[in-house]
mmCIF file of C-alpha atoms in Angstrom:
data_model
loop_
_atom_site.group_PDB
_atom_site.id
_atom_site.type_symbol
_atom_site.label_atom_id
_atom_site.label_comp_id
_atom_site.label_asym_id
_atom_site.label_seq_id
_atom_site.Cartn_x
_atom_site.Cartn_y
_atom_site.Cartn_z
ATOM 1 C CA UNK L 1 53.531 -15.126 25.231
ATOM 2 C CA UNK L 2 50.898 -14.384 22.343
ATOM 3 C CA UNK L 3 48.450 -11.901 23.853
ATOM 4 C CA UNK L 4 47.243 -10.197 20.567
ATOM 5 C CA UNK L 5 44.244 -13.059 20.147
ATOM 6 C CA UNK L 6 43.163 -12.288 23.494
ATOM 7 C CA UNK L 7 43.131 -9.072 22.887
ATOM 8 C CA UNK L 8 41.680 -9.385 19.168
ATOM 9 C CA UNK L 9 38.680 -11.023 21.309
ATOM 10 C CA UNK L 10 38.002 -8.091 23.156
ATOM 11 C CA UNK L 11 38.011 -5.776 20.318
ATOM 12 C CA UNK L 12 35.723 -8.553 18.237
ATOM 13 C CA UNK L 13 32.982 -8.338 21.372
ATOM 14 C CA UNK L 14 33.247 -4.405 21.690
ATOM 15 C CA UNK L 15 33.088 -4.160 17.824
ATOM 16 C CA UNK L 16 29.842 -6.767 17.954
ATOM 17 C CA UNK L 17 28.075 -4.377 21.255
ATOM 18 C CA UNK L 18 28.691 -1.039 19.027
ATOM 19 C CA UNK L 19 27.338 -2.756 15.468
ATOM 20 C CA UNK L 20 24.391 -4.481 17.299
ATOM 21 C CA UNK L 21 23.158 -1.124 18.567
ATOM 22 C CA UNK L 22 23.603 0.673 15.695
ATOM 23 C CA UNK L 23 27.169 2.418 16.057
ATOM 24 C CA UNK L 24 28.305 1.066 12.884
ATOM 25 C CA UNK L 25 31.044 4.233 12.250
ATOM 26 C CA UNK L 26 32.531 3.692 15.753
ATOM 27 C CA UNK L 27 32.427 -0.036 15.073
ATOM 28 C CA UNK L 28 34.370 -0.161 12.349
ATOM 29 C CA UNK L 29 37.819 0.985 13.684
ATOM 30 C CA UNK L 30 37.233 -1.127 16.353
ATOM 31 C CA UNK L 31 36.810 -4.005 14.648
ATOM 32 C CA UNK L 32 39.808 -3.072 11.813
ATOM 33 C CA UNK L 33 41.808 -2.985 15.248
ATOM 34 C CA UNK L 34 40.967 -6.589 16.317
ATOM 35 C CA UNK L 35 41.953 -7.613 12.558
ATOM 36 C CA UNK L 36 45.373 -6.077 13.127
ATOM 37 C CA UNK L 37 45.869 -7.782 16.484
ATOM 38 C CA UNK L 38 44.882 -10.789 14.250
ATOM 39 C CA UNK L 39 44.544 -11.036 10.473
ATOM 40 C CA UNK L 40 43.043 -14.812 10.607
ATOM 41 C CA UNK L 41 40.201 -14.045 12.733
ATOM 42 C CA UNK L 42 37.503 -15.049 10.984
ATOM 43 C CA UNK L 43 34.495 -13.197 13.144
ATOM 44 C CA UNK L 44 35.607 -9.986 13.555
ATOM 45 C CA UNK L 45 35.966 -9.962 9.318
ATOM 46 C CA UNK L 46 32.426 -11.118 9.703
ATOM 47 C CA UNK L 47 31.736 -9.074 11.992
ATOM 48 C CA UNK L 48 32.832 -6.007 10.318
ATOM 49 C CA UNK L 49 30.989 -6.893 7.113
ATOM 50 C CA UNK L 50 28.008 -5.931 9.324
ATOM 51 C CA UNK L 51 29.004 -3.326 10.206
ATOM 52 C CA UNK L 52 30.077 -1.797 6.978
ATOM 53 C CA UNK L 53 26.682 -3.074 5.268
ATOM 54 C CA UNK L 54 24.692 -1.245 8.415
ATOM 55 C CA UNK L 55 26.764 1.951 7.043
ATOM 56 C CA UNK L 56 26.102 1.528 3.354
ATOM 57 C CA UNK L 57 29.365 0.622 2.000
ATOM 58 C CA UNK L 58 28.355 -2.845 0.207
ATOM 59 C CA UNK L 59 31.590 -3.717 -1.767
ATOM 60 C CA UNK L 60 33.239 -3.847 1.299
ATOM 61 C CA UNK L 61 30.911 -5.824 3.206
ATOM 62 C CA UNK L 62 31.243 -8.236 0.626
ATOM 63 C CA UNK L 63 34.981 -8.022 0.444
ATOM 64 C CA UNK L 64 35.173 -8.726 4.688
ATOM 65 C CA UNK L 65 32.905 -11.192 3.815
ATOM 66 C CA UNK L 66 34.819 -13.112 1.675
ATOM 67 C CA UNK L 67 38.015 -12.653 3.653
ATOM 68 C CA UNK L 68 36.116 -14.573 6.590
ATOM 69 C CA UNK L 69 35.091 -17.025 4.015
ATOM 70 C CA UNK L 70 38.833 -17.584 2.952
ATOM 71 C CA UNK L 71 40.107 -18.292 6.726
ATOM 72 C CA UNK L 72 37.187 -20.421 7.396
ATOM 73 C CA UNK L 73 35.386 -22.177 3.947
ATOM 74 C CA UNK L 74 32.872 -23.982 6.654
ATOM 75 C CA UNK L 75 31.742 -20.737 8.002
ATOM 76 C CA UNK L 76 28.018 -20.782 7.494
ATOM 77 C CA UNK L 77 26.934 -17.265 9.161
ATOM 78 C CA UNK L 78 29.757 -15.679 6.455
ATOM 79 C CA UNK L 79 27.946 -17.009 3.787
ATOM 80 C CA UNK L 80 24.426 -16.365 4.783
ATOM 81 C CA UNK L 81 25.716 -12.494 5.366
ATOM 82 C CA UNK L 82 27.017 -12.437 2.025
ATOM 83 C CA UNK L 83 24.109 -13.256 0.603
ATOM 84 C CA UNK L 84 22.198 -10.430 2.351
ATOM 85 C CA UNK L 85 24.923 -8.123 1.201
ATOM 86 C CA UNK L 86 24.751 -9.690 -2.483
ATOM 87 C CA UNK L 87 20.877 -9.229 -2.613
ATOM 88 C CA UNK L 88 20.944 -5.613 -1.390
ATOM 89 C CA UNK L 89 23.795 -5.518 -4.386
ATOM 90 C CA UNK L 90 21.670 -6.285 -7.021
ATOM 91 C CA UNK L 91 23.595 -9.590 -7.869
ATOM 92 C CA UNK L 92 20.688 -12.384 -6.653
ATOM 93 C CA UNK L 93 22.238 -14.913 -8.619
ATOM 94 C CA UNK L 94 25.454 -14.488 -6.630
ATOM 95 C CA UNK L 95 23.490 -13.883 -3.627
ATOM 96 C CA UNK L 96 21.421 -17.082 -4.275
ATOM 97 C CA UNK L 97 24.490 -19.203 -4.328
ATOM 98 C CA UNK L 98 26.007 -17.954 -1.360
ATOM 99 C CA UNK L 99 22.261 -19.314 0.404
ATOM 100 C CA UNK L 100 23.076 -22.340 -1.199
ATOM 101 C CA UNK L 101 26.164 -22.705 0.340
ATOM 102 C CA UNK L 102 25.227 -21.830 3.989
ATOM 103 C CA UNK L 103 22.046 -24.025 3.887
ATOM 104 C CA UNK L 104 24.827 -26.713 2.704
ATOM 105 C CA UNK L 105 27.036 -26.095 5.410
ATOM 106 C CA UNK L 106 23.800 -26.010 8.297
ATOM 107 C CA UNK L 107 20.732 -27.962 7.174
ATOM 108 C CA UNK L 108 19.017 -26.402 10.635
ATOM 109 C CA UNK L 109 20.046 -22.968 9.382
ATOM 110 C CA UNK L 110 16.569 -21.072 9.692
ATOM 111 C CA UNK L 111 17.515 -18.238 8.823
ATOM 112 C CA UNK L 112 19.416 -19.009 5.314
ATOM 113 C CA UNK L 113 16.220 -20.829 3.784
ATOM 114 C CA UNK L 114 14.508 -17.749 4.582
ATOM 115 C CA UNK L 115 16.904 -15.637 3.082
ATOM 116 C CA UNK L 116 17.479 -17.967 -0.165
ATOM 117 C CA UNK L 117 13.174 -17.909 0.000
ATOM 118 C CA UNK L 118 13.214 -14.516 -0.407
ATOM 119 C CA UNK L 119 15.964 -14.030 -3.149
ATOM 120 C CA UNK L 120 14.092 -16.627 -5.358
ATOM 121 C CA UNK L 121 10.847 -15.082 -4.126
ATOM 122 C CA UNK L 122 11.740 -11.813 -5.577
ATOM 123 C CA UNK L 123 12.246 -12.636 -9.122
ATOM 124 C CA UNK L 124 8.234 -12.827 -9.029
ATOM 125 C CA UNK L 125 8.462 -16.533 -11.335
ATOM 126 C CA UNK L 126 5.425 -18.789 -10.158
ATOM 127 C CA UNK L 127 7.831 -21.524 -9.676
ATOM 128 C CA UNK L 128 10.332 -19.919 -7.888
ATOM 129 C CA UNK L 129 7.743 -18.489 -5.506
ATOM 130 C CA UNK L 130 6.871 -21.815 -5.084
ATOM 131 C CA UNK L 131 10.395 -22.981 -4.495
ATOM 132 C CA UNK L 132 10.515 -20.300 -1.884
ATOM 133 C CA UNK L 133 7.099 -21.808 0.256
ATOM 134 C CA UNK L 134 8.623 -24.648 0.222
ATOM 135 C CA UNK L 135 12.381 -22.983 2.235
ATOM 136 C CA UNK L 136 9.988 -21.631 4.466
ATOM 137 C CA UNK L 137 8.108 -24.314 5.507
ATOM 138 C CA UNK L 138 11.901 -26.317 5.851
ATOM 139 C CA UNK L 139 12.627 -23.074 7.958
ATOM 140 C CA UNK L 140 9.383 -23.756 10.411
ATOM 141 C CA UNK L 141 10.713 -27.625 10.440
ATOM 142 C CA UNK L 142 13.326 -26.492 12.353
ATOM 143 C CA UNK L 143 11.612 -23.725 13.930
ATOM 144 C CA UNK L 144 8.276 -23.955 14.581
ATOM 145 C CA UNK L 145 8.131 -20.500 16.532
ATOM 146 C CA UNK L 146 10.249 -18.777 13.771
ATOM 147 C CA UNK L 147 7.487 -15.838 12.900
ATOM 148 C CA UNK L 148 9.409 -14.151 10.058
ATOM 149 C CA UNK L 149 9.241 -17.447 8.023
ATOM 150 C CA UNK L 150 5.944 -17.371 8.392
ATOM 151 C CA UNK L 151 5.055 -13.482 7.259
ATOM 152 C CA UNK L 152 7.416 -14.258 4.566
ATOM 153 C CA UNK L 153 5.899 -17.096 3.621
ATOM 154 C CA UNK L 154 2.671 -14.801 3.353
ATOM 155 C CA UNK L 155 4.027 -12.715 1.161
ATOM 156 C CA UNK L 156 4.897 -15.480 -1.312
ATOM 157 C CA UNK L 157 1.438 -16.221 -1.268
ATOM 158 C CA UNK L 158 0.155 -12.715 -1.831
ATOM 159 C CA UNK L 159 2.071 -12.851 -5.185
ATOM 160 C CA UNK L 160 0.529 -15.894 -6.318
ATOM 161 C CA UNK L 161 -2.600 -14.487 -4.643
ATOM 162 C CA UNK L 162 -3.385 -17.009 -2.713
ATOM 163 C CA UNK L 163 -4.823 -14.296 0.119
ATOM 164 C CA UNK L 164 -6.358 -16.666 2.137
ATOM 165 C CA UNK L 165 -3.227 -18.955 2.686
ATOM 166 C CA UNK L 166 -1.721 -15.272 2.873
ATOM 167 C CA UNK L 167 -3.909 -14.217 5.842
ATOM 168 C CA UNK L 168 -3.581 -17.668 7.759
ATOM 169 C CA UNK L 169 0.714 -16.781 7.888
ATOM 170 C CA UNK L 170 0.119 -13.317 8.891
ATOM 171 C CA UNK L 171 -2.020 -14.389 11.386
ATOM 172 C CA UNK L 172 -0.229 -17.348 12.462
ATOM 173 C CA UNK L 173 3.166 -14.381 12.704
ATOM 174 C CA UNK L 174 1.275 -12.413 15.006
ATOM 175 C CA UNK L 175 0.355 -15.065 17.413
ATOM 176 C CA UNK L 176 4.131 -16.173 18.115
ATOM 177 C CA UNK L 177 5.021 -12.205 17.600
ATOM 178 C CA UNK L 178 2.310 -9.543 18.339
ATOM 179 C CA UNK L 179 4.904 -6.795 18.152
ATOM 180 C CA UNK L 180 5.527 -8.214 14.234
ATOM 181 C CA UNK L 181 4.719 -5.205 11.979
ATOM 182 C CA UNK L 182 5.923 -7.275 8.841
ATOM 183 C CA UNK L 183 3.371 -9.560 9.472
ATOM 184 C CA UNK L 184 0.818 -7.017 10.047
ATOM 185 C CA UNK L 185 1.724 -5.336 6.832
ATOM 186 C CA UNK L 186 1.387 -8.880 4.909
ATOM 187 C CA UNK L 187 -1.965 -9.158 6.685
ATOM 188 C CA UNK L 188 -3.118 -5.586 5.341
ATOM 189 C CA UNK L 189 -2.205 -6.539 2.089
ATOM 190 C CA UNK L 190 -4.006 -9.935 2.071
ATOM 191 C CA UNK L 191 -6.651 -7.776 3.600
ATOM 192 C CA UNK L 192 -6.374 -5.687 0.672
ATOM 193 C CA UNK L 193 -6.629 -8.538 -1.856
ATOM 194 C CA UNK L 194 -9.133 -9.799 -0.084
ATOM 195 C CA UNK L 195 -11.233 -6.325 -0.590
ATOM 196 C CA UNK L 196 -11.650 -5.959 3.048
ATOM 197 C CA UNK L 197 -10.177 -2.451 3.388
ATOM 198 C CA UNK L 198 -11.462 -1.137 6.558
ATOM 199 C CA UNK L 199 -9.792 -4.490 8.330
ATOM 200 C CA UNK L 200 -6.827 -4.265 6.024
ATOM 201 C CA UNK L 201 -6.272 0.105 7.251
ATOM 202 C CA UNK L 202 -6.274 -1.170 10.813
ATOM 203 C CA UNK L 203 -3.532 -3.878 10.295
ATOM 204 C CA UNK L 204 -1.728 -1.531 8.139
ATOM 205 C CA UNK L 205 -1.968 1.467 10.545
ATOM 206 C CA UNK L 206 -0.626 -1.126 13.696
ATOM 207 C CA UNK L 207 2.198 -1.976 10.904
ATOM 208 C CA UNK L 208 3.167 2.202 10.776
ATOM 209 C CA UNK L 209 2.528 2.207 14.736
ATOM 210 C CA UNK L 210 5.338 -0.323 15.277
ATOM 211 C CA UNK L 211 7.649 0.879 12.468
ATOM 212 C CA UNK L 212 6.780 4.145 11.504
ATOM 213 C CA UNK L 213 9.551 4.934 8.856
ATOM 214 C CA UNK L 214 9.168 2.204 6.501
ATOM 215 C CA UNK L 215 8.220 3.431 2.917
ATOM 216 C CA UNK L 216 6.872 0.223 1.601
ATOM 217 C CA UNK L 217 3.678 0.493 5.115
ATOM 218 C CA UNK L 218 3.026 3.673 3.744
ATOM 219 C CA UNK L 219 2.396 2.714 -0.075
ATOM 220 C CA UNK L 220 0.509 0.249 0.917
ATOM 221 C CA UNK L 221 -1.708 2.817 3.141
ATOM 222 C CA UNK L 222 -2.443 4.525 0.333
ATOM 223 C CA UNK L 223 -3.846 1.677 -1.920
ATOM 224 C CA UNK L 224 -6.052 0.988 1.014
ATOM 225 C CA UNK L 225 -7.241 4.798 1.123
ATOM 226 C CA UNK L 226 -7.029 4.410 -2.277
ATOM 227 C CA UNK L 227 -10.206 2.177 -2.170
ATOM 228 C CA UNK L 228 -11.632 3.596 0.513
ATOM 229 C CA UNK L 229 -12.250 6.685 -1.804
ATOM 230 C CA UNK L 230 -10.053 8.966 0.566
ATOM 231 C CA UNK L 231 -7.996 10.280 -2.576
ATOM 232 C CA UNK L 232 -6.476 13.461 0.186
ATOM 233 C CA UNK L 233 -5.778 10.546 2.582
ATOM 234 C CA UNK L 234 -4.113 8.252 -0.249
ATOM 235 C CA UNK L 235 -1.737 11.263 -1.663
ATOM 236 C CA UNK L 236 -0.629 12.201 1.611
ATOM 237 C CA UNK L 237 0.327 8.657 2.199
ATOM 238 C CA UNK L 238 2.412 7.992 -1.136
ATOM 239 C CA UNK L 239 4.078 11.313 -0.399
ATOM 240 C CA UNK L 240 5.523 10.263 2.875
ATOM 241 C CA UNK L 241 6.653 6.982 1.348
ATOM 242 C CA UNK L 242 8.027 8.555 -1.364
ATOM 243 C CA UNK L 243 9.848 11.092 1.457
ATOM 244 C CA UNK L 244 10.921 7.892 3.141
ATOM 245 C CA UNK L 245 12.544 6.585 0.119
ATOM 246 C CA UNK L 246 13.191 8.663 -2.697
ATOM 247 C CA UNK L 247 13.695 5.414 -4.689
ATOM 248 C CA UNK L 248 10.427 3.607 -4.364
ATOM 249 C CA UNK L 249 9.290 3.334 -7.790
ATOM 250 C CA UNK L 250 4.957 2.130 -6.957
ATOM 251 C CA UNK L 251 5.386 4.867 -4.369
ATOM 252 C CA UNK L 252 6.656 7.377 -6.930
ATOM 253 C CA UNK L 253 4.114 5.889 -9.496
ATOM 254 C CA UNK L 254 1.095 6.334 -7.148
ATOM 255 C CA UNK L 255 2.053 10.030 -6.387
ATOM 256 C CA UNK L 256 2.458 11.053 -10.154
ATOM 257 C CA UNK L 257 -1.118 9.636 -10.531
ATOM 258 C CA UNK L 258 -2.823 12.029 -7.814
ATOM 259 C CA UNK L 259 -0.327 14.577 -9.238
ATOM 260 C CA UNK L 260 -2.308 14.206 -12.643
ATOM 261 C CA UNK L 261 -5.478 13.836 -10.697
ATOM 262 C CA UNK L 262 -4.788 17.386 -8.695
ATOM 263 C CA UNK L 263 -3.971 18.936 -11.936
ATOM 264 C CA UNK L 264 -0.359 19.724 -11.378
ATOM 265 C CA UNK L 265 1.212 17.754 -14.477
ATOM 266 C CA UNK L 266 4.601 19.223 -13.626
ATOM 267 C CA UNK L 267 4.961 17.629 -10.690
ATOM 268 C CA UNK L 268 3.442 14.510 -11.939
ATOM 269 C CA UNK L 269 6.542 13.993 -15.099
ATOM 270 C CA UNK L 270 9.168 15.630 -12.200
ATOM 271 C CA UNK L 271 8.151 12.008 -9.935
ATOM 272 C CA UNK L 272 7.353 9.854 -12.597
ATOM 273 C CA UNK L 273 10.493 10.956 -14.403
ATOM 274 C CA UNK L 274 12.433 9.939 -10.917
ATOM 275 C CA UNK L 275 10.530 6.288 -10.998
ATOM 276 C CA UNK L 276 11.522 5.912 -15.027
ATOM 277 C CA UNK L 277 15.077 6.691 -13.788
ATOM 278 C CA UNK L 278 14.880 3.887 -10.735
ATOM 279 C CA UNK L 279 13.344 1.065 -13.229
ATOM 280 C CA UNK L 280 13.802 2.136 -16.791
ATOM 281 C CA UNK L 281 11.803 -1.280 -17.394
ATOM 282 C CA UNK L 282 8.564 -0.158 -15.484
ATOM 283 C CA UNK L 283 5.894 -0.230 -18.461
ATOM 284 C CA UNK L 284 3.292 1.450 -16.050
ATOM 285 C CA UNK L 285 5.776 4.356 -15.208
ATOM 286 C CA UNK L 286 6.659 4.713 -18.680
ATOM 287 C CA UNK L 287 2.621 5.003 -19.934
ATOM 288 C CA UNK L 288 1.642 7.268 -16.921
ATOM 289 C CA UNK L 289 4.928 9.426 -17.897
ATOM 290 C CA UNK L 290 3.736 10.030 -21.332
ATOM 291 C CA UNK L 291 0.153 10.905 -20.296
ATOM 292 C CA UNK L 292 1.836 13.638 -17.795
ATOM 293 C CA UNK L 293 3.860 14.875 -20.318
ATOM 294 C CA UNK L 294 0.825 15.380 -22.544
ATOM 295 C CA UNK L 295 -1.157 17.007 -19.822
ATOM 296 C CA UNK L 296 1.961 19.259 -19.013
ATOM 297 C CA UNK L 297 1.622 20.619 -22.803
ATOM 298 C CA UNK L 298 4.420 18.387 -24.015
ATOM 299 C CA UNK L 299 3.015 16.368 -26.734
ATOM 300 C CA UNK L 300 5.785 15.586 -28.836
ATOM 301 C CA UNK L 301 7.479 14.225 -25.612
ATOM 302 C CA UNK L 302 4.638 12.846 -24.353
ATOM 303 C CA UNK L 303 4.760 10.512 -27.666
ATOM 304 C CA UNK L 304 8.227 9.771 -27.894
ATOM 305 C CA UNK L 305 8.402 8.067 -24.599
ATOM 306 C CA UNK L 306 5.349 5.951 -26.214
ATOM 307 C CA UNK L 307 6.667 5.393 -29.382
ATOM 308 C CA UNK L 308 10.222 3.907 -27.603
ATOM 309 C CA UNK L 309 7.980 1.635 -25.748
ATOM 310 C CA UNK L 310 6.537 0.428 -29.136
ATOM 311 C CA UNK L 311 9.838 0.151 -30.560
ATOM 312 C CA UNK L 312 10.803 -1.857 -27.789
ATOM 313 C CA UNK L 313 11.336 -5.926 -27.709
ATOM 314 C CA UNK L 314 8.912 -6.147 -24.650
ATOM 315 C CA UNK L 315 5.678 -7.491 -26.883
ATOM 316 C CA UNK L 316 2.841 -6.648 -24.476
ATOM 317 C CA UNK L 317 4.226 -2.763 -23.444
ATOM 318 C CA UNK L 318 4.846 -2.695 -27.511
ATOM 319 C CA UNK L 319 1.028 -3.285 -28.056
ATOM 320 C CA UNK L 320 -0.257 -1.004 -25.295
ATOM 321 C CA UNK L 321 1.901 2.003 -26.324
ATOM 322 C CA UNK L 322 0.944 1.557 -30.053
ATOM 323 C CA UNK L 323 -2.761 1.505 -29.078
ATOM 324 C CA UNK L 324 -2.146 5.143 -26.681
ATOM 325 C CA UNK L 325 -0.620 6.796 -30.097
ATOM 326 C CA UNK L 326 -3.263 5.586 -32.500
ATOM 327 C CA UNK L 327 -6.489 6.048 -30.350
ATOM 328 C CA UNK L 328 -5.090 9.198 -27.596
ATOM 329 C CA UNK L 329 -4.101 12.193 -29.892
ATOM 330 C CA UNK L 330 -5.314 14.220 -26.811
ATOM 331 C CA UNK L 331 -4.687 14.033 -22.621
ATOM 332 C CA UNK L 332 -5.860 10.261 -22.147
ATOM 333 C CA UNK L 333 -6.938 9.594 -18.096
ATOM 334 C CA UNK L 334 -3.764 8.619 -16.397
ATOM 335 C CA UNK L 335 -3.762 4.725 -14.874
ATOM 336 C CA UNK L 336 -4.564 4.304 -11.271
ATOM 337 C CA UNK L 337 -2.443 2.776 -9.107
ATOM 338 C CA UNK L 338 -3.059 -0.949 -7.493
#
């Protein structure tokens, strides 16, 4: 009498309840249990990838992932949660291929074009952003009520921007989903592109209303006060983004400019420093870090982090950092934000 898969079951379901609301540390023993009872059960490895990605531990996420993947090589859902886990990773080529795979598995798969949309959307190419309208318009073909495809799909076009097509997704979101505040976040920034700030502080405000702790809302607040010529409003906004996540590198960027701008140059290299150390490869960071440092009394440092930039292979930084040490001997005006 083989009661363990029964049991496994049970565990699986309970393990499921406590990850789906959030109880990821409880989950996991629960879940490890139901594994025990029985090692070939494919959804509670999947399951418990989810739960150790919802407590931060990503390698193994990915390695429960893969287990489910080896007891079941059809299992689309394993796949598509790989990806997510690969993405957050840093690895998007391995996270594109996993996509791939689900979308291969389960053409009606909504949500793995979206998530292979926004992996190729992310590496900013026009023609991969292109690539990725097209996923999300395959992921409306299958579900015409599916909002996220369709703020996503807003996004893409705010890259290219394209703010019109930009503000007909958000808007088309937020008539499936009121209660979206993605899509009223991609609305404020088409708003923004647009130039119509007043409209665009009202859809981003409604975005912080419905999901107050989300860093990138609250960077994009502070463009909009940016423009609106509320420079106390603006600051206040990139700090709390910046308190949100430590590791937001426009956030970081925007605060060392009002830092410069308020006359406290200290602070200014102390948070662009921190947004140099996120993305080394930030040209903007690097050319607001050098003014700080000059403004902070540190020329000679000031110019070194200029001079590696013109020593660098990247042709266009190379060019801007050679004009800052040949025409600013001095404190040059810092760069504003956008």
């Amino acid at each position: 009498m083989r009661l363990a898969p029964h049991f496994a079951e049970s565990q699986k379901n309970l393990g499921l309840a406590l990850t789906d609301s959030g109880r990821h540390e409880e989950a996991i023993p629960v879940l490890r249990e139901a594994i025990r009872l029985d090692p070939n059960f494919d959804k509670a490895h999947n399951v418990l990838g989810k739960a150790l990605f919802g407590k931060g531990q990503l390698p193994e996420a990915i390695a429960a992932y893969r287990e489910a993947i080896r007891i079941n090589p059809g299992y689309d859902k394993a796949y598509n949660n790989l990806g997510i886990v690969l993405r957050n990773s840093n690895q998007p080529d391995a996270a594109i291929a996993a996509f791939r795979k689900a979308i291969s598995l389960n053409e009606r798969f909504d949500m793995a074009y979206v998530n292979l949309g926004n992996a190729l959307r992310e590496t900013k190419q026009p023609k991969q952003v292109d690539e990725a309208i097209a996923l999300y318009r395959e992921a409306l073909r299958v579900n015409p009520r599916y909002d996220t495809a369709h703020h996503e799909m807003a996004w893409a076009y705010h890259l290219l921007k394209k703010e019109d097509e930009a503000f007909a997704h958000s808007k088309a979101a937020l008539r499936i989903n009121p209660l979206n505040p993605d899509a009223h976040h991609t609305l404020a920034s088409a708003l923004l592109g647009k130039e119509q700030y007043p409209a665009a502080l009202a859809a981003e405000r409604e975005a912080i209303r419905l999901k107050p702790n989300y860093a990138g809302y609250h960077n994009t607040l502070g463009l909009i006060l940016k423009n609106l010529e509320d420079g106390e409003g603006a600051f206040a906004a990139f700090k709390e983004a910046v308190r949100l996540d430590p590791r937001h590198v426009r956030a970081l960027y925007s605060l060392g400019y009002y830092h410069m701008l308020r006359k406290e140059p200290e602070l200014a290299v102390a948070v662009l420093l921190q947004a140099a150390k996120v993305d080394p490869a930030d040209v903007e960071v690097q050319i607001n870090l050098g003014i700080a440092l000059l403004q902070a009394g540190k020329k000679a440092e000031g110019r070194a982090v200029w001079a590696k930039l013109a020593a660098g292979s990247n042709k266009s930084a190379a060019a801007r950092a050679e004009k800052y040490l040949a025409d600013y001997p001095e404190q040059p005006v810092p760069n504003n934000p956008k």
